[in-house]
Amino acid sequence: MMERRMDTALLVLLMGHLAAALEVPLDLLEELPQPPTITQQSPKDYIIDPRENIVIHCDAKGKPHPSFSWTRNGTHFDIDEDVNVVMRPHSGTLVVDISREKADHYEGVYQCTARNKHGTAVSHNIVIRQSRSPLWSKERIKQIVVQEGVSLVLPCRPPAGLPPPIIFWMDNNFQRLPQSSRVSQSLNGDLYFSNVLREDSRNDYICYARFPHTQTIQQKQPITVKVLNLEAINDTMAAFYNETDLFSEDPVDERKPTFLIPSGSSSSHTVLRGQVLEMECIAEGLPTPEISWIKLSGDLPTQRMSYLYYQKNLRIVNVSASDAGDYRCSAKNMLGSVHHTIHVSVKASPYWIGGAPRNLVLAPGENGVLTCRASGTPKPSITWAMNGIPIANSPKDLSRKVEEDTIIFTDIQMGSSAVYQCNVSNDHGYLMANAFVNVLSEPPRVLTPANKVYQVIKNHRARIDCAFFGSPIPKITWFKDSRSSTLDGDPYIQHDNGTLEIHTAQARNSGKYTCAARNMLGIYENHVYLEVKEPTRILKQPEYKVVQRGRSVVFECKVKHDPTLVPTMTWLKDDGELPDDERLIVDSDSLTITDVTESDGGVYTCIMNTTLDHDSASAELTVVEATPTPAVVYERPDPPTDLELTDQKKRSVQLTWTPGDEHNSPIQKFLIQYDDSLHHRGHWHNLTEVPGTRTTAHLKLSPYVHYTFRVLALNAMGFSRPSFPSRMFKTEAAAPDENPKDVEGFGTEHDNLVISWKPLTGLQSNGPGLRYRVMWRQKAVESDWTTVTVSNNSRFVVSGTPTFVPYELKVQAVNDHGVGPEPAIARGYSGEDLPVAAPENVQVVVLNSTLAEVHWDPVPHKLIRGHLKGYKVYYWKERSLHKHNPYHMEKLILMFSGNHSHGMVPGLHPFSVYSFNVRVYNGKGEGPVSPTQQFDTPEGVPGAPTSLIVTNSNLDTLTLEWSPPHDRKGRITGYTLKYQPVNNSNELGPVEELALLANETSVTLPNLKYSTRYKFYLNAKTVRGAGPAISQEAVTIVDEALMSLLDVDVGEGTAGSTQSSHPLAQPPPHRLPDEALPVSPFGNVSSSVGEDGPLISWEYWGPEKNVYVEYMVENSEGEQEWQKEPVNGSQNVVLKGLKGGLSYRVRLVAKGHHDQPLHHSEELLVTVPAVASRQVDIATQGWFIGLMCAIALLILILLIICFIQRNKGGKYPVKEKEDAHTDPEFQPMKEDDCTFGEYSDNEDHKPLKGSRTPSNGTVKRDDSDDSLVDYGEGGDGQFNEDGSFIGQYSGKSGSRDTAEGHESSEAPSPINTMNSLNSFV
């Protein structure tokens, strides 16, 4: 049996490819035969209105046109015998006149039959029933008196109607009674009170039943309810019951919930698939219980469910099999809870799988299949009939084979045309469908008119039809112009109905198209044409106009359109036709209005129409008074008003508003903003802008947002205030439209994979319950996707992964309403681990004394176990080949990013032994070390001698002593000494040169000129050449004048450099805390001080082109920035404009691209001298001596005048002098400058005011006394080149005394000699 079913399935599958559904187009091919097809029939359950005639529909088509007959309750219904029944012409529809017979006489089961010579089609059973709306049975309803707090049920018990009535409760005023969680209506219409209150007392509880079919409403007798508290009840009832308390003395206590309906702890419910499931739980209790629902066997279908009557009713629409299971309702208040379980079973009446059976048009000899696929619960049975007769009783047909739900036709022949009925039924209903088999032999035909011209606008979709017919079904092929190839690829799409589609038509798609229909009986071709037209566009739109009354105005509207299309220009005013007024003149591209009046104001719109498209533009006309012309005041516009939302759809809404006053400046645009109170309350966001001539905007919205809108207007003066917000518009939730972005995969450990992404915002979530479906799989391995779902997170860690393996990643957004689109695949790697191999074949090539090149073979990628970052060369100096140089063990690192196989090692020390090794590194760290190797650097140019001093200075000889270079860089082979005289004008004389032996450290120069300044240059030599020179200056002296020694410059000496009075301090080496030190591309950085400023020299081997010198004052306060000096490709620069007497920090900087680090050299400390060394001879200058003599003479004359003035007036009594000197502190002081006040004229005979003569005979100088000694003494007092004084003025005698004390112990000098002269004067 199983093998037979498999053979049948294979046969059905094979024949499904050989035959397809096709109907004969009877309106076009009237001569072709076709069996009947039912086109219209009344519903299965047909409830009629007894007040109207009964119409039972049955229509069919076929060739020839079918005839109709009816059965009633399974027997033939003879229409001719019933004068009340008429069949409509050319139709099977029955019309029953009920004016002479009651409608219930025609109740029953009807079935229509349509037949012609090619077959018979039947309708489904039509059950006719009369609608009924009976009256309520009369009953006497007593008043209901209840104690406050108890539960109560008001029964409705409506009469049974057809269909069942709709129940609702109202009062005498036809107002619905208020319902709440305490008071609600049940499914059967009864009114339930969980507990009653005093305010529930009323006499008009009325239950209404509305019968929808007859549109009638029936009313129950009013019910009176009286709610009394305990005391009122006893007082009221005592009179009727012999003054005996009706109720107990205790009031109703609060109580835990109990269910009023349903009863018991569990119940069951059966519902059919596709119908509505309604379950209810109503509880009583005090306080009022709250009802909640859960599904014990799964989740509630939130998209299809809703709560009614304050959650007492759970309603699920479109029930499916997944809704079966156990549901639990719970009632809870503060005293406890109660539960009830409802077991739901889902059954299903039969339903189609893949649709009802489809008609077949077959050619003789073809094969075909009729399929009747359906399902249901319980499983339905399937029966076949042919032409309304069970197929078992039908004539035999050798080409037909029935296999359960399938009829297979093999090698069918003419005469086998028929209509087959498929009936699928179970306990809950049935399905019945007709499908004909029409055996025809017809060559192909194309039904689309020949030479039809299709016109379409450029960039729009184009569809070209090719309606066809034939038996066997023809195959359609499209060609264009030359028929060089079929049109079956991009940009063409061919549909099953023969239509050819071009998604975006272009000019090149214009032309002649041929549709060819071909089957075994022939071929048919049809030609059509496609013309792609240029779109219509308004090039110059009409503009906003403000015109004075009585003037003229012109609105221009220049349009571009396809020249083959006939355009029609239409003008509208305020969206209506233009007034019939001769003042309005319409031209081809303009509208002119002459003698403008106030009524002409409004919005004018030009519309350019063609047969295919149109374009429009609008402008407003404002009419103002001609005279007088008031002063125009321009202000911001008033805010828009009257915001209204219309045309509300799931993801769009129409917003309209009324503009505010423009204040003489036309509105340019409107800005629409929104506030999302669900996700980001109180924050307004820009949504869109519209032109100022529009007052309506179609807004595209996002799902699951609570929108509130406001509008701002903009004119030339600015934005208006925002309008008042619109009412809230809530969009429905939906599945996400997008997935998270920036999906990345990386590892934090060697055995994990971290998947991260940028989470969606609340606006992007589209609904509640946002979560992410994270998927991953190894890229190089054929494996399935692993999926997890996470929420409230933006990363997920996958553990236990192989080390550094590529992965494919996807992250999909999901919410309670569905899933987002298919996510794009991202790629990442699991965690890295340290490399397991060292570079091999490591070699070194020494290029010169400071540069070497290292080569190695790259490590295979699989051994790196991570992202290759590069290679590191560790190198260090083992020792120097010269015994005098120190021993170093500082490790340095050179990093080469990327997949390098060699690298340069710069900055080496000449004449040294170096060790090095190479290792690869990835994102995790470094791999193993290659074997350590050594290399020697050759000799280099030595550094400058360590020191150069003058130890013995005579009239014509000088002795120089020096120390060998600190950095010899090889074996010293000798020294070169150069010197030359410097005259008073700082001009350099001829250079003398001496060659000195390597073991010499001093030399005496004879036959020098006396009292002459000399400049000396000394450098050392190796086999590689001479190194930088150290310079020094000295003066041959006269008598006891001391030689002025200048300190040593340990830099790259150059001719003419002048040294400061303090040695230049070299910066201490900055060491990194680790053993290894980073390498700078700068080397041999040195400095020397010249006449124009410090000279900075260096060597550079880096790749960066942007090199500059930075400097700043040492120990500067605050955050002083580095000053920059570009070097323009050279390797030395003079820093000009530095202040004398200050020390500067200097360094070199190489800058690469913006994402590369800066390279710095070590810092130098450079001191700029305060006075040039040539100024020591200023005392010997003739002009200076003359100036000093003039100053001394002037001071002497001033002293003589003061002395004469002091002794003017002769002798005076000693008594007056004593009185004058009695108390000098008694003399008044000026308040403003703290000096002594002036005396009156009668005191002019007294001594100089404020002066006292000590007993030792010396004159004590006050703080205000001046002396040239004060300017000349001390280290701060100096002369500039022009003889002016510099330095701080010091008026304290203590400091002068100290200076004088020092002066006595010093050897005489030109400056001190002048100071002594000033003191004497």
PDB file of C-alpha atoms in Angstrom, residues 910-1072:
ATOM      1  CA  PRO A 910      80.131  53.186  16.057  1.00  0.00           C
ATOM      2  CA  PHE A 911      82.923  50.822  16.981  1.00  0.00           C
ATOM      3  CA  SER A 912      80.646  48.657  19.146  1.00  0.00           C
ATOM      4  CA  VAL A 913      79.384  45.080  19.486  1.00  0.00           C
ATOM      5  CA  TYR A 914      75.573  44.654  19.291  1.00  0.00           C
ATOM      6  CA  SER A 915      73.280  41.694  19.970  1.00  0.00           C
ATOM      7  CA  PHE A 916      69.790  41.356  18.555  1.00  0.00           C
ATOM      8  CA  ASN A 917      66.860  38.998  18.050  1.00  0.00           C
ATOM      9  CA  VAL A 918      63.522  39.136  16.227  1.00  0.00           C
ATOM     10  CA  ARG A 919      60.044  38.107  17.307  1.00  0.00           C
ATOM     11  CA  VAL A 920      56.597  38.289  15.733  1.00  0.00           C
ATOM     12  CA  TYR A 921      53.653  39.807  17.623  1.00  0.00           C
ATOM     13  CA  ASN A 922      49.890  39.797  17.242  1.00  0.00           C
ATOM     14  CA  GLY A 923      47.027  41.385  19.139  1.00  0.00           C
ATOM     15  CA  LYS A 924      47.671  39.058  22.094  1.00  0.00           C
ATOM     16  CA  GLY A 925      51.388  39.637  22.428  1.00  0.00           C
ATOM     17  CA  GLU A 926      54.820  38.474  21.291  1.00  0.00           C
ATOM     18  CA  GLY A 927      55.879  35.088  20.078  1.00  0.00           C
ATOM     19  CA  PRO A 928      59.075  33.144  20.786  1.00  0.00           C
ATOM     20  CA  VAL A 929      62.454  34.801  20.371  1.00  0.00           C
ATOM     21  CA  SER A 930      64.677  34.027  17.424  1.00  0.00           C
ATOM     22  CA  PRO A 931      68.259  32.948  18.240  1.00  0.00           C
ATOM     23  CA  THR A 932      70.272  35.947  19.420  1.00  0.00           C
ATOM     24  CA  GLN A 933      72.988  37.105  16.985  1.00  0.00           C
ATOM     25  CA  GLN A 934      75.789  39.686  17.179  1.00  0.00           C
ATOM     26  CA  PHE A 935      77.360  42.200  14.800  1.00  0.00           C
ATOM     27  CA  ASP A 936      80.091  44.861  14.982  1.00  0.00           C
ATOM     28  CA  THR A 937      79.764  48.470  13.858  1.00  0.00           C
ATOM     29  CA  PRO A 938      82.738  50.125  12.171  1.00  0.00           C
ATOM     30  CA  GLU A 939      84.483  53.240  13.426  1.00  0.00           C
ATOM     31  CA  GLY A 940      82.798  56.592  13.058  1.00  0.00           C
ATOM     32  CA  VAL A 941      83.572  60.273  13.346  1.00  0.00           C
ATOM     33  CA  PRO A 942      84.487  61.090  16.983  1.00  0.00           C
ATOM     34  CA  GLY A 943      82.622  63.522  19.149  1.00  0.00           C
ATOM     35  CA  ALA A 944      83.958  66.892  20.252  1.00  0.00           C
ATOM     36  CA  PRO A 945      86.724  66.999  22.868  1.00  0.00           C
ATOM     37  CA  THR A 946      85.275  66.978  26.347  1.00  0.00           C
ATOM     38  CA  SER A 947      86.872  70.254  27.444  1.00  0.00           C
ATOM     39  CA  LEU A 948      89.149  73.073  26.189  1.00  0.00           C
ATOM     40  CA  ILE A 949      90.571  75.578  28.700  1.00  0.00           C
ATOM     41  CA  VAL A 950      93.339  78.222  28.826  1.00  0.00           C
ATOM     42  CA  THR A 951      95.654  77.532  31.743  1.00  0.00           C
ATOM     43  CA  ASN A 952      98.421  80.120  31.257  1.00  0.00           C
ATOM     44  CA  SER A 953      97.982  83.518  29.680  1.00  0.00           C
ATOM     45  CA  ASN A 954     100.910  85.873  29.040  1.00  0.00           C
ATOM     46  CA  LEU A 955     101.544  88.882  26.877  1.00  0.00           C
ATOM     47  CA  ASP A 956     102.182  86.876  23.716  1.00  0.00           C
ATOM     48  CA  THR A 957     101.538  83.226  24.642  1.00  0.00           C
ATOM     49  CA  LEU A 958      98.576  81.135  25.638  1.00  0.00           C
ATOM     50  CA  THR A 959      98.498  77.511  26.863  1.00  0.00           C
ATOM     51  CA  LEU A 960      95.547  75.348  25.871  1.00  0.00           C
ATOM     52  CA  GLU A 961      94.602  72.106  27.637  1.00  0.00           C
ATOM     53  CA  TRP A 962      91.895  69.675  26.590  1.00  0.00           C
ATOM     54  CA  SER A 963      90.381  66.290  27.350  1.00  0.00           C
ATOM     55  CA  PRO A 964      89.729  63.561  24.737  1.00  0.00           C
ATOM     56  CA  PRO A 965      86.160  63.146  23.418  1.00  0.00           C
ATOM     57  CA  HIS A 966      83.758  61.327  25.679  1.00  0.00           C
ATOM     58  CA  ASP A 967      82.325  59.440  22.684  1.00  0.00           C
ATOM     59  CA  ARG A 968      85.388  58.440  20.674  1.00  0.00           C
ATOM     60  CA  LYS A 969      83.579  56.166  18.165  1.00  0.00           C
ATOM     61  CA  GLY A 970      86.894  54.632  17.225  1.00  0.00           C
ATOM     62  CA  ARG A 971      90.625  55.084  17.773  1.00  0.00           C
ATOM     63  CA  ILE A 972      91.748  58.716  17.964  1.00  0.00           C
ATOM     64  CA  THR A 973      94.456  59.355  15.336  1.00  0.00           C
ATOM     65  CA  GLY A 974      95.147  63.019  16.199  1.00  0.00           C
ATOM     66  CA  TYR A 975      93.737  66.516  16.771  1.00  0.00           C
ATOM     67  CA  THR A 976      93.413  69.634  14.626  1.00  0.00           C
ATOM     68  CA  LEU A 977      93.690  73.064  16.306  1.00  0.00           C
ATOM     69  CA  LYS A 978      92.581  76.199  14.454  1.00  0.00           C
ATOM     70  CA  TYR A 979      92.686  79.762  15.850  1.00  0.00           C
ATOM     71  CA  GLN A 980      92.285  83.307  14.626  1.00  0.00           C
ATOM     72  CA  PRO A 981      92.299  86.809  16.166  1.00  0.00           C
ATOM     73  CA  VAL A 982      89.121  88.871  16.700  1.00  0.00           C
ATOM     74  CA  ASN A 983      89.389  92.700  16.581  1.00  0.00           C
ATOM     75  CA  ASN A 984      87.247  95.294  18.360  1.00  0.00           C
ATOM     76  CA  SER A 985      84.758  95.285  15.488  1.00  0.00           C
ATOM     77  CA  ASN A 986      84.308  91.499  15.896  1.00  0.00           C
ATOM     78  CA  GLU A 987      85.948  90.834  12.609  1.00  0.00           C
ATOM     79  CA  LEU A 988      87.821  87.544  12.317  1.00  0.00           C
ATOM     80  CA  GLY A 989      91.424  87.476  11.250  1.00  0.00           C
ATOM     81  CA  PRO A 990      93.403  84.838   9.319  1.00  0.00           C
ATOM     82  CA  VAL A 991      93.152  81.221  10.484  1.00  0.00           C
ATOM     83  CA  GLU A 992      96.169  79.324  11.756  1.00  0.00           C
ATOM     84  CA  GLU A 993      96.065  75.513  11.877  1.00  0.00           C
ATOM     85  CA  LEU A 994      98.094  72.979  13.888  1.00  0.00           C
ATOM     86  CA  ALA A 995      98.088  69.170  13.594  1.00  0.00           C
ATOM     87  CA  LEU A 996      98.507  67.522  17.001  1.00  0.00           C
ATOM     88  CA  LEU A 997      99.274  63.931  17.976  1.00  0.00           C
ATOM     89  CA  ALA A 998      96.679  61.615  19.465  1.00  0.00           C
ATOM     90  CA  ASN A 999      98.434  61.407  22.827  1.00  0.00           C
ATOM     91  CA  GLU A1000      98.741  65.185  23.294  1.00  0.00           C
ATOM     92  CA  THR A1001      96.398  66.968  25.689  1.00  0.00           C
ATOM     93  CA  SER A1002      97.964  70.479  25.781  1.00  0.00           C
ATOM     94  CA  VAL A1003      99.813  72.951  23.617  1.00  0.00           C
ATOM     95  CA  THR A1004     101.439  76.394  24.132  1.00  0.00           C
ATOM     96  CA  LEU A1005     100.993  78.941  21.378  1.00  0.00           C
ATOM     97  CA  PRO A1006     103.859  81.488  21.158  1.00  0.00           C
ATOM     98  CA  ASN A1007     104.253  84.796  19.305  1.00  0.00           C
ATOM     99  CA  LEU A1008     100.662  85.961  19.866  1.00  0.00           C
ATOM    100  CA  LYS A1009      99.680  89.623  19.824  1.00  0.00           C
ATOM    101  CA  TYR A1010      99.327  91.191  23.261  1.00  0.00           C
ATOM    102  CA  SER A1011      95.940  92.479  24.439  1.00  0.00           C
ATOM    103  CA  THR A1012      94.226  90.610  21.620  1.00  0.00           C
ATOM    104  CA  ARG A1013      91.243  88.297  21.702  1.00  0.00           C
ATOM    105  CA  TYR A1014      91.642  84.933  19.994  1.00  0.00           C
ATOM    106  CA  LYS A1015      89.139  82.283  19.055  1.00  0.00           C
ATOM    107  CA  PHE A1016      90.216  78.611  19.107  1.00  0.00           C
ATOM    108  CA  TYR A1017      88.650  75.499  17.470  1.00  0.00           C
ATOM    109  CA  LEU A1018      89.774  71.968  18.415  1.00  0.00           C
ATOM    110  CA  ASN A1019      88.479  68.681  16.974  1.00  0.00           C
ATOM    111  CA  ALA A1020      89.537  65.015  17.134  1.00  0.00           C
ATOM    112  CA  LYS A1021      90.093  62.631  14.224  1.00  0.00           C
ATOM    113  CA  THR A1022      89.665  58.915  13.547  1.00  0.00           C
ATOM    114  CA  VAL A1023      90.233  56.946  10.382  1.00  0.00           C
ATOM    115  CA  ARG A1024      86.693  57.975   9.345  1.00  0.00           C
ATOM    116  CA  GLY A1025      87.467  61.689   9.557  1.00  0.00           C
ATOM    117  CA  ALA A1026      87.343  64.706  11.849  1.00  0.00           C
ATOM    118  CA  GLY A1027      84.602  65.198  14.366  1.00  0.00           C
ATOM    119  CA  PRO A1028      82.867  68.396  15.523  1.00  0.00           C
ATOM    120  CA  ALA A1029      85.018  71.121  17.063  1.00  0.00           C
ATOM    121  CA  ILE A1030      84.922  72.604  20.515  1.00  0.00           C
ATOM    122  CA  SER A1031      85.529  76.383  20.566  1.00  0.00           C
ATOM    123  CA  GLN A1032      86.984  78.746  23.112  1.00  0.00           C
ATOM    124  CA  GLU A1033      87.989  82.423  23.315  1.00  0.00           C
ATOM    125  CA  ALA A1034      90.763  84.082  25.310  1.00  0.00           C
ATOM    126  CA  VAL A1035      92.545  87.456  25.508  1.00  0.00           C
ATOM    127  CA  THR A1036      96.245  88.081  25.861  1.00  0.00           C
ATOM    128  CA  ILE A1037      96.518  90.520  28.785  1.00  0.00           C
ATOM    129  CA  VAL A1038      98.319  93.743  29.635  1.00  0.00           C
ATOM    130  CA  ASP A1039      99.859  93.924  33.067  1.00  0.00           C
ATOM    131  CA  GLU A1040      97.497  92.414  35.606  1.00  0.00           C
ATOM    132  CA  ALA A1041      94.283  92.425  33.575  1.00  0.00           C
ATOM    133  CA  LEU A1042      92.738  89.023  33.780  1.00  0.00           C
ATOM    134  CA  MET A1043      91.787  86.972  30.794  1.00  0.00           C
ATOM    135  CA  SER A1044      88.083  86.526  30.402  1.00  0.00           C
ATOM    136  CA  LEU A1045      87.424  82.812  30.177  1.00  0.00           C
ATOM    137  CA  LEU A1046      84.406  81.596  28.322  1.00  0.00           C
ATOM    138  CA  ASP A1047      82.974  78.205  28.951  1.00  0.00           C
ATOM    139  CA  VAL A1048      83.033  75.210  26.752  1.00  0.00           C
ATOM    140  CA  ASP A1049      80.416  74.432  24.063  1.00  0.00           C
ATOM    141  CA  VAL A1050      80.147  70.700  23.639  1.00  0.00           C
ATOM    142  CA  GLY A1051      78.273  70.923  20.348  1.00  0.00           C
ATOM    143  CA  GLU A1052      78.889  70.854  16.687  1.00  0.00           C
ATOM    144  CA  GLY A1053      81.353  73.740  16.637  1.00  0.00           C
ATOM    145  CA  THR A1054      81.151  76.245  13.800  1.00  0.00           C
ATOM    146  CA  ALA A1055      83.330  79.213  12.991  1.00  0.00           C
ATOM    147  CA  GLY A1056      82.205  82.403  14.603  1.00  0.00           C
ATOM    148  CA  SER A1057      80.219  80.834  17.446  1.00  0.00           C
ATOM    149  CA  THR A1058      80.324  82.720  20.745  1.00  0.00           C
ATOM    150  CA  GLN A1059      80.127  80.941  24.102  1.00  0.00           C
ATOM    151  CA  SER A1060      78.098  82.000  27.118  1.00  0.00           C
ATOM    152  CA  SER A1061      79.526  82.583  30.552  1.00  0.00           C
ATOM    153  CA  HIS A1062      77.919  79.318  31.684  1.00  0.00           C
ATOM    154  CA  PRO A1063      78.500  75.862  30.228  1.00  0.00           C
ATOM    155  CA  LEU A1064      75.661  74.327  28.200  1.00  0.00           C
ATOM    156  CA  ALA A1065      74.192  71.529  30.268  1.00  0.00           C
ATOM    157  CA  GLN A1066      73.505  68.297  28.434  1.00  0.00           C
ATOM    158  CA  PRO A1067      70.194  66.640  29.302  1.00  0.00           C
ATOM    159  CA  PRO A1068      70.368  63.548  31.495  1.00  0.00           C
ATOM    160  CA  PRO A1069      69.380  60.350  29.720  1.00  0.00           C
ATOM    161  CA  HIS A1070      65.668  59.518  30.177  1.00  0.00           C
ATOM    162  CA  ARG A1071      65.275  55.831  30.805  1.00  0.00           C
ATOM    163  CA  LEU A1072      62.086  53.849  30.453  1.00  0.00           C
TER     164      LEU A1072
END
